[in-house]
Short mmCIF file of C-alpha atoms and ligand atoms in Angstrom, two decimals:
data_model
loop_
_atom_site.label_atom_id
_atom_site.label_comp_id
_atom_site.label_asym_id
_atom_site.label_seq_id
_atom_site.Cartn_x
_atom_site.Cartn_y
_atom_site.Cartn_z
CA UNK C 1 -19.90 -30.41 1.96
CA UNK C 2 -17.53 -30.04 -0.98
CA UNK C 3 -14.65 -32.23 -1.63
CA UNK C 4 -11.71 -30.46 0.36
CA UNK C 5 -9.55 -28.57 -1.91
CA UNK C 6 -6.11 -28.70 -0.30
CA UNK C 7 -3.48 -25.99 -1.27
CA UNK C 8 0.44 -26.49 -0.74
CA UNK C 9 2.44 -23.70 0.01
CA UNK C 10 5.70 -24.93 -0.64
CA UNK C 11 8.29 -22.16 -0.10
CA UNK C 12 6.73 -18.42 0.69
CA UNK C 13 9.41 -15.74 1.17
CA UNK C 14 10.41 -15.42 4.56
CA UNK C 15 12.35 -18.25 6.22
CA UNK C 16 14.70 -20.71 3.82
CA UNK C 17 16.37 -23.26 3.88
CA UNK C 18 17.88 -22.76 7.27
CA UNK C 19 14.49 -23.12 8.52
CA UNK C 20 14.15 -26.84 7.48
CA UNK C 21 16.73 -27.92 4.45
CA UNK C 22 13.51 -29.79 2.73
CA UNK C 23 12.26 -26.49 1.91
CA UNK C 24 12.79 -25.87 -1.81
CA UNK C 25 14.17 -22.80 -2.71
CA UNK C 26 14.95 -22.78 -6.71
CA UNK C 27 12.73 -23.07 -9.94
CA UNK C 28 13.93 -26.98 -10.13
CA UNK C 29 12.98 -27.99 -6.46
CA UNK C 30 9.63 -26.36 -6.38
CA UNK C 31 8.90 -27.63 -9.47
CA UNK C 32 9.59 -31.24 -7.95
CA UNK C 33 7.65 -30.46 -5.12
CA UNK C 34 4.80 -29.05 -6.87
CA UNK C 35 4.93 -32.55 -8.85
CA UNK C 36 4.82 -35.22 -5.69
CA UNK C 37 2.31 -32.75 -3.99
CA UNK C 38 -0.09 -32.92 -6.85
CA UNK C 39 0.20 -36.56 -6.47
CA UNK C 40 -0.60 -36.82 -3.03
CA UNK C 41 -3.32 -35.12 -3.17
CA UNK C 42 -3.01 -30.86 -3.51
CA UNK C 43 -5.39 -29.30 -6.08
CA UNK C 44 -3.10 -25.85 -5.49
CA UNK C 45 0.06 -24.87 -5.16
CA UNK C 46 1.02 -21.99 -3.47
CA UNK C 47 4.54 -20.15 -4.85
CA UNK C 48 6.80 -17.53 -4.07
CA UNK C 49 9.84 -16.78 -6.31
CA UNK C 50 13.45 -16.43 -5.06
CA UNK C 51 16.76 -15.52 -6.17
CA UNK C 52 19.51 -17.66 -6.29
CA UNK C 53 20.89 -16.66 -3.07
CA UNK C 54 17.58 -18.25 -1.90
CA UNK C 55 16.02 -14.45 -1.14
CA UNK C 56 12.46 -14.04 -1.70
CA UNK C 57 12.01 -11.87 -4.96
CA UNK C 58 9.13 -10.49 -7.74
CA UNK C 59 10.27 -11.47 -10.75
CA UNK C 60 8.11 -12.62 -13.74
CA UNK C 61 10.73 -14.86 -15.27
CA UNK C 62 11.10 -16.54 -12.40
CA UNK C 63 7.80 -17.12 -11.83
CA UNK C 64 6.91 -18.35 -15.33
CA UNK C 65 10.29 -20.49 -15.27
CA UNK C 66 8.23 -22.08 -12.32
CA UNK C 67 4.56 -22.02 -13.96
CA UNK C 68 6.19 -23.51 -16.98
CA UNK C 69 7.66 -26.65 -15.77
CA UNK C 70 5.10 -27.61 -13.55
CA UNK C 71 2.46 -26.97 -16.55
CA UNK C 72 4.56 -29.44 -18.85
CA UNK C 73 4.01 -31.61 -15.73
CA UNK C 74 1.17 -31.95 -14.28
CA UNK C 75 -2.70 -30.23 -13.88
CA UNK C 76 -1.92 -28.83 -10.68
CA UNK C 77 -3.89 -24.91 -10.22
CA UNK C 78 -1.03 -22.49 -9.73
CA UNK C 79 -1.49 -19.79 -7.49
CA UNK C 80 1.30 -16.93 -7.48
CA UNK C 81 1.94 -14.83 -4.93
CA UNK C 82 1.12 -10.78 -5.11
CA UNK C 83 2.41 -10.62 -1.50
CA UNK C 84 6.26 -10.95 0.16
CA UNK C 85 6.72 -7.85 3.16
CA UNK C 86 9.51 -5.85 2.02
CA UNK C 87 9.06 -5.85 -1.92
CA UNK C 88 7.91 -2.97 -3.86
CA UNK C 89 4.11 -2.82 -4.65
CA UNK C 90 5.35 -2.05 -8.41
CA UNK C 91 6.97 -5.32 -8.78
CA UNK C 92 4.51 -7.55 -6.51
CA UNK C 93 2.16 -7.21 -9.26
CA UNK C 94 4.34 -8.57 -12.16
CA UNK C 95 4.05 -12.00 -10.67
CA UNK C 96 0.73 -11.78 -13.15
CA UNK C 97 2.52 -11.52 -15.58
CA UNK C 98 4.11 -15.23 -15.44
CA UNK C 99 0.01 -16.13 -16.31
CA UNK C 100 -1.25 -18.33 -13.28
CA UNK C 101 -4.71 -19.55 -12.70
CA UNK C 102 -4.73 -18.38 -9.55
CA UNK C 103 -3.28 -15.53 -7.20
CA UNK C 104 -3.16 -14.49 -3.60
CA UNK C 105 -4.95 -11.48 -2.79
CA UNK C 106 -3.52 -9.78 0.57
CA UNK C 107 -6.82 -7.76 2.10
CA UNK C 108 -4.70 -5.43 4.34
CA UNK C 109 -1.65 -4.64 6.30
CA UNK C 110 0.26 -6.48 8.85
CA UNK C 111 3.50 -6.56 10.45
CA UNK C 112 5.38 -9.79 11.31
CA UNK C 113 8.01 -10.58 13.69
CA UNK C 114 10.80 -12.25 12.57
CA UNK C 115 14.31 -13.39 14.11
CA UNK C 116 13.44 -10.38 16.42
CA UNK C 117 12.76 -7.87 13.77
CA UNK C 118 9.63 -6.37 12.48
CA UNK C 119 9.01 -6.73 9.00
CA UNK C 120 5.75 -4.16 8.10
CA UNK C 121 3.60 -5.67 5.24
CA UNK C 122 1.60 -2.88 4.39
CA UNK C 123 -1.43 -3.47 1.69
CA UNK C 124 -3.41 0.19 0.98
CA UNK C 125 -6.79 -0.06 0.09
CA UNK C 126 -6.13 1.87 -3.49
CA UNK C 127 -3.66 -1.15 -4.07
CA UNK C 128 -5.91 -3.85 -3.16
CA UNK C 129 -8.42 -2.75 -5.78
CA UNK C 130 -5.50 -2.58 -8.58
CA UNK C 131 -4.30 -5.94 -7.93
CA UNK C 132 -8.16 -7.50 -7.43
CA UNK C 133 -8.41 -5.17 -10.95
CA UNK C 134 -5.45 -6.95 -13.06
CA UNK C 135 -6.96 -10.45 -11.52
CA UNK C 136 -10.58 -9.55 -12.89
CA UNK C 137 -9.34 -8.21 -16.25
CA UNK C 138 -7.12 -11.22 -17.03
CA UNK C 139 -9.51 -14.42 -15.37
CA UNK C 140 -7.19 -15.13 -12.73
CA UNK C 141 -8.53 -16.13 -9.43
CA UNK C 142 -8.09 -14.08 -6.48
CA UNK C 143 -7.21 -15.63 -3.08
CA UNK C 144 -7.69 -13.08 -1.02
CA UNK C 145 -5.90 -13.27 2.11
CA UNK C 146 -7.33 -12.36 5.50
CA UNK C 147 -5.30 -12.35 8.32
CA UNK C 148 -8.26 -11.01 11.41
CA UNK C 149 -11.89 -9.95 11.02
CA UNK C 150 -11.16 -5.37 10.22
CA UNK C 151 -10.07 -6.75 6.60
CA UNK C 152 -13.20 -8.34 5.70
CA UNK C 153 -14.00 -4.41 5.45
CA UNK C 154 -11.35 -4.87 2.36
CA UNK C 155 -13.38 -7.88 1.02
CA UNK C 156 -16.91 -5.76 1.10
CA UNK C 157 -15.25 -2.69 -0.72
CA UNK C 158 -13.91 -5.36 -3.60
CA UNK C 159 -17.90 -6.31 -3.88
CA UNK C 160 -18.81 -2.96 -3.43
CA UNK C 161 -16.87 -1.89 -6.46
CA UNK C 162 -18.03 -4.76 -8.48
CA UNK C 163 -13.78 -6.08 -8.80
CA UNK C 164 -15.07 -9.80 -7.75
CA UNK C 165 -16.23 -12.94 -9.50
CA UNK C 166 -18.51 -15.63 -7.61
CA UNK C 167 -17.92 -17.87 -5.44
CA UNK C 168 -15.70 -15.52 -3.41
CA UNK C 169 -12.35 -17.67 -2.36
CA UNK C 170 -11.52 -16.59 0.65
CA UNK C 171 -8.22 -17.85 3.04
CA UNK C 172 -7.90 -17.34 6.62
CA UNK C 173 -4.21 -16.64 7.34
CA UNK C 174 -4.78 -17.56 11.00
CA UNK C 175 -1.89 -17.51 13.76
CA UNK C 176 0.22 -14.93 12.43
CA UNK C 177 3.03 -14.26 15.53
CA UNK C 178 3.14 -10.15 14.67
CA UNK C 179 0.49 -7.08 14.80
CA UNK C 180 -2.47 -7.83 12.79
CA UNK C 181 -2.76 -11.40 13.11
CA UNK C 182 -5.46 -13.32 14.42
CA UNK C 183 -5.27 -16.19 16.82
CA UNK C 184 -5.47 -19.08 15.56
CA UNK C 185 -7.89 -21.12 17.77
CA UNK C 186 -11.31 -22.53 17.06
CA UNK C 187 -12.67 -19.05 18.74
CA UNK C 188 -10.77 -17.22 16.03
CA UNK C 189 -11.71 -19.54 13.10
CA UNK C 190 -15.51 -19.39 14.57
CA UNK C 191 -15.31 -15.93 14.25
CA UNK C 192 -13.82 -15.36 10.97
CA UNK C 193 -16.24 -17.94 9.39
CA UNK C 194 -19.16 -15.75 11.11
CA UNK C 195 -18.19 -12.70 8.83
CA UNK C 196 -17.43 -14.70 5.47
CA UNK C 197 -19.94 -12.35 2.90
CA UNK C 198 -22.88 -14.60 1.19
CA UNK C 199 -20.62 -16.09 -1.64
CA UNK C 200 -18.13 -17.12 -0.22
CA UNK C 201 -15.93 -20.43 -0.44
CA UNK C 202 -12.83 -20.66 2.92
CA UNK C 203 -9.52 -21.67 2.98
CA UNK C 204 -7.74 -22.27 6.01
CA UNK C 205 -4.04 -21.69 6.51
CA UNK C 206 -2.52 -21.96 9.67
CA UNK C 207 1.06 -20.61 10.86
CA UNK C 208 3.37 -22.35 13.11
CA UNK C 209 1.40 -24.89 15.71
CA UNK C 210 -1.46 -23.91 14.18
CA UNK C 211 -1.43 -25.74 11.51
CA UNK C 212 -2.41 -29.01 12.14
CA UNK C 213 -5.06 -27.72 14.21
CA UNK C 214 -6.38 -25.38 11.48
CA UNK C 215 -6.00 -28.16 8.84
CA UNK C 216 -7.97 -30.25 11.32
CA UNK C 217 -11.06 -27.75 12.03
CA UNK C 218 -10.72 -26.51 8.28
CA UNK C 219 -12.28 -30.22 6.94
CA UNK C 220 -14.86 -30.55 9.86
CA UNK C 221 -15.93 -26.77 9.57
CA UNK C 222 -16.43 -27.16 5.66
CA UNK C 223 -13.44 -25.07 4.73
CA UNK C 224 -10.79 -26.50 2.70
CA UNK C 225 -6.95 -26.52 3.69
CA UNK C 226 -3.38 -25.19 3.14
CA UNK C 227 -0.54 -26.49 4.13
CA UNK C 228 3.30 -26.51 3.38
CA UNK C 229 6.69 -25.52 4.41
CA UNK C 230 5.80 -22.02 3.91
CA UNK C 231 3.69 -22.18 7.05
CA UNK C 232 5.51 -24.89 9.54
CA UNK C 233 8.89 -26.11 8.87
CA UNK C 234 8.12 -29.01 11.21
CA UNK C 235 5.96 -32.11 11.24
CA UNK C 236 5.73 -32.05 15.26
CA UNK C 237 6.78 -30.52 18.31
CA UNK C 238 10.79 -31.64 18.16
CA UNK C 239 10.36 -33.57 14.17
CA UNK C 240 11.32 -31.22 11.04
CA UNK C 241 9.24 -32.22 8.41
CA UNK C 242 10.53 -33.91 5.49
CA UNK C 243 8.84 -32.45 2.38
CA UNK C 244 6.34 -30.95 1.68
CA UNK C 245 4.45 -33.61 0.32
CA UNK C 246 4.57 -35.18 3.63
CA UNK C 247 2.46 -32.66 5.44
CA UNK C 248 -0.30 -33.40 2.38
CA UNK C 249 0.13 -36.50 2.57
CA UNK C 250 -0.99 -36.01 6.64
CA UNK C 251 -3.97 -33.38 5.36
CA UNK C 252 -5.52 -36.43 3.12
CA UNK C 253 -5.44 -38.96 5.82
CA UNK C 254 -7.02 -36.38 8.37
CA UNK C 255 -9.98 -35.73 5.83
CA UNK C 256 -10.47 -39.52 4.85
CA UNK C 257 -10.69 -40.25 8.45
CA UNK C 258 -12.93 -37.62 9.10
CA UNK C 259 -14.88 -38.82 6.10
CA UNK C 260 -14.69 -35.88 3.64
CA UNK C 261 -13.30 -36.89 0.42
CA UNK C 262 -10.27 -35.02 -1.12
CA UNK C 263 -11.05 -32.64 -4.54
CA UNK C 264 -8.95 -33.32 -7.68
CA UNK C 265 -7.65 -30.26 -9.31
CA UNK C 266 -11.07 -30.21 -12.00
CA UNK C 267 -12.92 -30.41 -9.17
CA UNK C 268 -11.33 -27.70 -7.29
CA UNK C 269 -11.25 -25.70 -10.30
CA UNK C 270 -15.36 -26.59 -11.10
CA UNK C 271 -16.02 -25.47 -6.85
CA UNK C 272 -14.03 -22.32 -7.57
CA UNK C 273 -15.66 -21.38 -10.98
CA UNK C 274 -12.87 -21.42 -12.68
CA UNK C 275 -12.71 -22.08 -16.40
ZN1 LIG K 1 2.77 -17.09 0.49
#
């Protein structure tokens, strides 16, 4: 197996602050946490951009404002989100613009519950191919995003067209609480793993619960990991967690005990063909 390449998502664009007060919300906390996550052991970091109200936005400057100061900091692979349900498709895009390594991908459309609404997240196949397009054009690493098996349809039309490089990085969004997610079990992961194209490299992510669980069956199944605020807000049933570097922290134990040794950001970067 590969060295596990662990990926912290350490805001996203949905719940804030008044999810968990540890989750960082402004260029200057993320940056921080992007920092001590590094040094516990992520190769990625995952990051949305937000306003200063704390709303999740696309906006280059904010995203490079981010890129920036972790770049004068550390070697941590930046991944930028494309995604966030509710903001044009226009704008998504410019998050490319800010110049990360990497960037997520979304393969289709979902809808998620939240605080009793439903928040549609709707990716069309003609904008999946311009955003997997802009990636191939300027050498920045799709992660493309599958939430349940119908989008790995998504991930043979990218091939298909020829708007992929090798190895394929793939991440399971499993446990999504809304239409179009998948559960996530070790039935589910089984069968997402079972459609993964020849090429392929998996990432697991895991929403709520399922998180510790996914991070778990992730580094025995040969996957690697995300975790992060962005994902769970808590540590355990009843216990927020405290940072995000915390629930790394937790990820590196669980793969040295399971005896699968944790990749540096080079070596993510040389298992990803990147650079
Ligand atoms: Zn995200």
């Amino acid at each position: 197996m590969d060295k596990l390449i662990i990926t912290a998502a350490l805001t996203g664009g949905i719940h804030g602050k008044e999810a968990n007060p540890a989750l960082p919300e402004q260029p200057d906390e993320i940056i921080r946490e992007a920092v001590r996550c590094h040094e516990a052991g992520a190769a990625v970091v995952h990051l949305h951009a937000r306003d200063r109200s704390g709303k999740g936005v696309a906006d280059a400057r904010i995203f490079r404002e981010m890129n920036d100061g972790i770049r004068s900091r550390c070697g941590v692979i930046i991944q930028n989100t494309t995604g966030g349900p509710g903001l044009p498709i226009d704008k998504r895009i410019t998050s490319l613009d800010a110049s990360p390594e990497m960037a997520s991908l979304n393969m289709g459309s979902v809808v998620f519950f939240h605080q009793g609404k439903e928040l549609p997240f709707i990716n069309l196949r003609s904008e999946i191919e311009a955003f997997a397009s802009a990636m191939l054009e300027r050498k920045i690493k799709p992660e493309m995003e599958v939430y349940n098996p119908s989008m790995f349809g998504e991930v043979e039309n990218l091939i298909k067209h020829d708007l992929l490089s090798r190895p394929y990085y793939i991440n399971f969004v499993m446990g999504v609480g809304g239409m179009g997610g998948y559960p996530g079990t070790i039935k589910g992961l089984v069968q997402m793993i079972e459609h993964l194209p020849p090429g392929a490299v998996f990432n697991v992510s895991g929403i709520g619960r399922a998180q510790l669980p996914m991070n778990t069956m992730a580094i025995l199944a040969g996957g690697h990991a995300r975790t992060g605020l962005e994902d769970c807000v808590m540590y355990r049933r009843g216990e927020p967690a405290k940072s995000n570097a915390q629930l790394v922290e937790r990820v590196v134990r669980l793969a040295r005990e399971l005896g699968r040794e944790v990749a540096t950001a080079d070596e993510a970067r040389n298992i990803l063909g990147m650079g």
